Amino acid sequence: MRTRTERRERLVPHTIDGETLMVVEEYTVEVPVPPKDWDHIVLTGALGVIAVVLAIVIVWSTASIGELLTRAISSSTIAYAAATGFSVGWVICMAFEWLNRYDPIRIRRPRTAGHVFLAADMAAVCVHGWVADSLKVGVIGALLSGGAKWLWTLALDHQAAPLNARTQQWVTIKRGEVGSRLALGAVRRQLTRAESRAAAEEAALRTAPGPRPDPEDEESDGPDATILPLPANAVTTKDAVRIAWDAGLREPDAIRRYVSQAQGRAAPPDTVNRYVRALKVGA
């Protein structure tokens, strides 16, 4: 059995002049070396080769389809940018296949979409070969894309260990429970935002100033600070002055005494005189 030497540290007691303290001591130990995991090494190497093949295929497809699209549009930048969508589409679908490798139901859609993107990519590469009078090269380029996809499918099948029926149901139930919690959290956040907006609108409506009522005893040309507010259902100063005027009173003092008697309080002389002058002008 192979071993390797490792340096480690430990605390040991050390006494000087009768005082003992714990100090660090280094020591060596021989530990066994585990055998190489050739399965992991081979898998890592295979995944590395697949990654390199995918990179080559993406570059080849982008170059072929981009050159084909430049025949239709003048901007080569736009053409090659659009060409990346063919290869990147099925590569992204492979990533979703990897994420859903333990769910045979959810993996179907990304796998189907990946095949559709792959078919479009291979068809575009073949069309480029046909347009460039080199159909054989186009077919070979299309087969490269198909081969890369097939290699990835083999690696995915190797990694996706099948689950028995009961374990698959357990995983599905737990995934549903966690998904429900995430969904309810998002819904609660939406409801909280909606409640906050509704509360803010209601508070704004409650605090909005209402229209200011015009005092009954003010002229149309504006408020008069000398006019005192009258209680509800009481005779206003203006009405009391008019009643006294219609009764034949013309002296301001007599009119003021009548208004004070009608309102039960002393009437402002300036207000009474102003209304009297208005009645005289109207007469």
Coordinates of C-alpha atoms in Angstrom, one line a residue:
M1 CA 0.0 0.0 0.0
R2 CA 1.3 3.4 -1.0
T3 CA 1.7 6.1 1.7
R4 CA 2.6 9.7 1.8
T5 CA 4.1 11.8 4.6
E6 CA 2.1 14.7 6.1
R7 CA 3.2 17.3 8.5
R8 CA 0.6 18.1 11.2
E9 CA 0.4 20.1 14.4
R10 CA -0.8 19.3 17.9
L11 CA -1.0 21.0 21.3
V12 CA 1.3 19.5 24.0
P13 CA 2.0 20.7 27.6
H14 CA 5.3 22.4 28.3
T15 CA 6.4 23.4 31.8
I16 CA 8.9 26.0 32.8
D17 CA 9.5 27.1 36.4
G18 CA 6.5 25.1 37.5
E19 CA 4.1 26.8 35.1
T20 CA 2.6 24.6 32.4
L21 CA 1.3 26.0 29.1
M22 CA 0.0 24.3 26.0
V23 CA 2.3 24.9 23.0
V24 CA 2.2 23.8 19.3
E25 CA 4.3 20.8 18.3
E26 CA 4.8 19.7 14.7
Y27 CA 5.0 16.0 13.9
T28 CA 4.8 13.8 10.8
V29 CA 2.5 11.0 10.0
E30 CA 2.3 8.4 7.2
V31 CA -1.1 8.3 5.7
P32 CA -2.3 5.8 3.0
V33 CA -2.7 7.0 -0.5
P34 CA -6.0 6.0 -2.1
P35 CA -5.8 4.3 -5.5
K36 CA -6.6 6.4 -8.5
D37 CA -10.2 6.7 -9.5
W38 CA -9.9 5.8 -13.1
D39 CA -13.7 6.0 -13.7
H40 CA -13.6 9.7 -12.6
I41 CA -10.4 10.3 -14.7
V42 CA -12.0 8.8 -17.8
L43 CA -15.2 10.7 -17.3
T44 CA -13.4 14.0 -16.8
G45 CA -11.4 13.4 -19.9
A46 CA -14.5 12.5 -21.9
L47 CA -16.3 15.6 -20.8
G48 CA -13.3 17.7 -21.7
V49 CA -13.2 16.2 -25.2
I50 CA -16.9 16.8 -25.6
A51 CA -16.4 20.5 -24.5
V52 CA -13.7 20.9 -27.1
V53 CA -15.8 19.3 -29.8
L54 CA -18.7 21.6 -28.9
A55 CA -16.5 24.6 -29.2
I56 CA -15.3 23.6 -32.6
V57 CA -18.8 22.8 -33.8
I58 CA -20.1 26.1 -32.6
V59 CA -17.3 28.0 -34.4
W60 CA -17.8 25.9 -37.6
S61 CA -21.6 26.4 -37.7
T62 CA -21.3 30.1 -36.9
A63 CA -18.8 30.6 -39.7
S64 CA -20.9 28.6 -42.2
I65 CA -24.3 30.1 -41.4
G66 CA -22.8 33.6 -41.0
E67 CA -21.3 33.5 -44.4
L68 CA -24.7 32.2 -45.8
L69 CA -26.5 35.1 -44.1
T70 CA -24.1 37.7 -45.5
R71 CA -25.5 36.9 -48.9
A72 CA -28.8 38.3 -47.8
I73 CA -27.8 41.3 -45.6
S74 CA -24.9 43.7 -46.0
S75 CA -23.8 43.8 -42.4
S76 CA -21.5 40.9 -41.6
T77 CA -21.7 41.7 -37.9
I78 CA -25.4 41.2 -37.8
A79 CA -25.2 38.1 -39.9
Y80 CA -22.6 36.3 -37.7
A81 CA -24.4 37.4 -34.5
A82 CA -27.6 35.9 -35.9
A83 CA -25.8 32.7 -36.9
T84 CA -24.7 32.1 -33.3
G85 CA -28.4 31.5 -32.4
F86 CA -28.5 28.2 -34.3
S87 CA -25.8 26.5 -32.3
V88 CA -26.3 28.3 -29.0
G89 CA -29.9 27.3 -29.1
W90 CA -29.3 23.6 -28.9
V91 CA -26.3 24.0 -26.5
I92 CA -28.6 25.9 -24.0
C93 CA -31.1 23.1 -24.4
M94 CA -28.4 20.6 -23.4
A95 CA -27.8 22.6 -20.3
F96 CA -31.5 22.4 -19.3
E97 CA -31.3 18.7 -20.1
W98 CA -28.5 18.4 -17.5
L99 CA -30.4 20.3 -14.9
N100 CA -33.5 18.1 -15.3
R101 CA -31.6 14.8 -15.7
Y102 CA -33.4 13.3 -12.7
D103 CA -36.9 14.2 -13.9
P104 CA -38.0 12.2 -16.9
I105 CA -41.0 14.5 -17.5
R106 CA -39.4 17.9 -17.3
I107 CA -36.5 16.8 -19.5
R108 CA -38.7 16.1 -22.5
R109 CA -39.3 19.7 -23.5
P110 CA -35.6 20.8 -23.5
R111 CA -34.6 17.6 -25.3
T112 CA -37.3 18.1 -28.0
A113 CA -36.4 21.8 -28.4
G114 CA -32.7 20.8 -28.6
H115 CA -33.5 18.5 -31.5
V116 CA -35.4 21.2 -33.3
F117 CA -32.5 23.7 -32.9
L118 CA -30.0 21.0 -34.0
A119 CA -32.1 20.2 -37.1
A120 CA -32.2 23.9 -38.0
D121 CA -28.5 24.2 -37.5
M122 CA -27.7 21.2 -39.6
A123 CA -30.0 22.3 -42.4
A124 CA -28.5 25.7 -42.5
V125 CA -25.0 24.3 -42.7
C126 CA -26.1 22.0 -45.6
V127 CA -27.7 24.9 -47.4
H128 CA -24.5 26.9 -47.1
G129 CA -22.5 24.0 -48.6
W130 CA -25.0 23.8 -51.4
V131 CA -24.9 27.5 -52.1
A132 CA -21.1 27.5 -52.0
D133 CA -21.0 24.6 -54.5
S134 CA -19.6 22.3 -51.9
L135 CA -22.5 20.2 -50.6
K136 CA -20.2 17.5 -49.3
V137 CA -18.5 20.0 -47.0
G138 CA -21.9 21.2 -45.8
V139 CA -23.0 17.6 -45.1
I140 CA -19.8 16.9 -43.1
G141 CA -20.2 20.1 -41.1
A142 CA -23.8 19.2 -40.3
L143 CA -22.7 15.7 -39.2
L144 CA -20.2 17.4 -36.8
S145 CA -23.1 19.1 -35.1
G146 CA -25.1 15.9 -34.9
G147 CA -22.1 14.0 -33.6
A148 CA -21.5 16.6 -30.8
K149 CA -25.1 16.4 -29.8
W150 CA -25.0 12.6 -29.7
L151 CA -21.8 12.6 -27.6
W152 CA -23.5 14.9 -25.1
T153 CA -26.5 12.7 -24.9
L154 CA -24.3 9.7 -24.1
A155 CA -22.6 11.6 -21.3
L156 CA -25.9 12.8 -19.9
D157 CA -27.3 9.2 -20.0
H158 CA -24.2 8.1 -18.1
Q159 CA -24.6 10.7 -15.4
A160 CA -28.4 10.5 -15.0
A161 CA -28.8 7.5 -12.8
P162 CA -32.3 6.1 -13.2
L163 CA -34.6 6.3 -10.1
N164 CA -37.1 3.7 -9.1
A165 CA -40.8 4.6 -9.2
R166 CA -41.2 5.3 -5.5
T167 CA -38.0 7.4 -5.3
Q168 CA -39.1 9.3 -8.4
Q169 CA -42.5 10.0 -6.8
W170 CA -40.8 11.2 -3.6
V171 CA -38.5 13.6 -5.5
T172 CA -41.5 14.9 -7.5
I173 CA -43.5 15.5 -4.3
K174 CA -40.6 17.3 -2.6
R175 CA -39.9 19.4 -5.7
G176 CA -43.6 20.4 -5.8
E177 CA -43.6 21.4 -2.1
V178 CA -40.5 23.6 -2.5
G179 CA -41.9 25.0 -5.7
S180 CA -45.2 25.8 -4.0
R181 CA -43.3 27.7 -1.2
L182 CA -41.4 29.7 -3.8
A183 CA -44.6 30.5 -5.7
L184 CA -46.4 31.5 -2.5
G185 CA -43.5 33.7 -1.6
A186 CA -43.7 35.5 -4.9
V187 CA -47.5 35.9 -4.6
R188 CA -47.2 37.3 -1.1
R189 CA -44.7 39.9 -2.3
Q190 CA -47.1 40.9 -5.1
L191 CA -50.0 41.1 -2.7
T192 CA -47.9 43.2 -0.2
R193 CA -46.9 45.6 -2.9
A194 CA -50.6 45.9 -4.0
E195 CA -51.8 46.4 -0.5
S196 CA -49.2 49.1 0.1
R197 CA -50.3 50.9 -3.1
A198 CA -53.9 50.7 -2.1
A199 CA -53.2 51.9 1.4
A200 CA -51.2 54.8 0.0
E201 CA -54.1 55.8 -2.3
E202 CA -56.7 55.6 0.4
A203 CA -54.5 57.7 2.8
A204 CA -54.0 60.3 0.0
L205 CA -57.8 60.5 -0.6
R206 CA -58.5 60.9 3.1
T207 CA -56.0 63.7 3.5
A208 CA -56.9 65.6 0.3
P209 CA -58.3 69.1 1.1
G210 CA -62.0 69.5 0.2
P211 CA -63.5 72.6 -1.5
R212 CA -63.6 75.6 0.8
P213 CA -67.2 76.7 1.3
D214 CA -68.0 80.4 0.8
P215 CA -69.4 82.1 3.9
E216 CA -73.0 83.0 3.5
D217 CA -72.4 86.6 4.6
E218 CA -69.6 87.4 2.2
E219 CA -69.8 89.5 -1.0
S220 CA -68.9 87.9 -4.3
D221 CA -65.8 90.1 -4.5
G222 CA -64.0 88.1 -1.8
P223 CA -63.9 87.3 1.9
D224 CA -64.1 90.0 4.6
A225 CA -62.0 89.3 7.7
T226 CA -64.4 91.4 9.8
I227 CA -67.3 89.1 9.3
L228 CA -67.6 86.6 12.1
P229 CA -68.7 83.0 11.3
L230 CA -72.3 82.3 12.3
P231 CA -73.5 79.0 13.8
A232 CA -75.5 76.7 11.7
N233 CA -79.3 77.5 11.3
A234 CA -78.7 81.1 12.6
V235 CA -79.7 84.3 10.8
T236 CA -76.7 85.8 9.0
T237 CA -75.7 89.4 9.4
K238 CA -76.5 90.1 5.7
D239 CA -80.1 88.6 6.1
A240 CA -80.7 90.5 9.4
V241 CA -79.6 93.8 7.8
R242 CA -81.9 93.2 4.8
I243 CA -84.8 92.4 7.1
A244 CA -84.2 95.6 9.1
W245 CA -84.0 97.6 5.8
D246 CA -87.2 96.1 4.5
A247 CA -88.9 97.0 7.8
G248 CA -88.1 100.7 7.2
L249 CA -85.1 101.1 9.4
R250 CA -82.5 103.4 7.9
E251 CA -80.2 104.5 10.8
P252 CA -77.1 102.3 11.0
D253 CA -77.3 102.3 14.9
A254 CA -80.9 101.1 14.8
I255 CA -80.1 98.4 12.2
R256 CA -77.1 97.3 14.2
R257 CA -79.2 96.9 17.4
Y258 CA -81.8 94.9 15.4
V259 CA -79.1 92.6 14.0
S260 CA -77.5 92.1 17.4
Q261 CA -81.0 91.2 18.8
A262 CA -81.7 88.8 15.9
Q263 CA -78.3 87.0 16.3
G264 CA -78.1 87.1 20.0
R265 CA -74.7 88.7 20.0
A266 CA -73.2 92.1 19.2
A267 CA -73.0 92.7 15.4
P268 CA -69.8 94.1 14.0
P269 CA -70.4 97.7 13.1
D270 CA -68.2 97.7 10.0
T271 CA -70.0 94.7 8.6
V272 CA -73.4 96.2 9.2
N273 CA -72.4 99.5 7.7
R274 CA -71.0 97.8 4.6
Y275 CA -74.3 96.0 4.0
V276 CA -76.2 99.2 4.6
R277 CA -74.2 101.0 2.0
A278 CA -74.8 98.2 -0.5
L279 CA -78.5 98.4 0.1
K280 CA -78.4 102.2 -0.4
V281 CA -76.6 101.8 -3.7
G282 CA -79.1 99.2 -4.8
A283 CA -82.0 101.4 -3.8

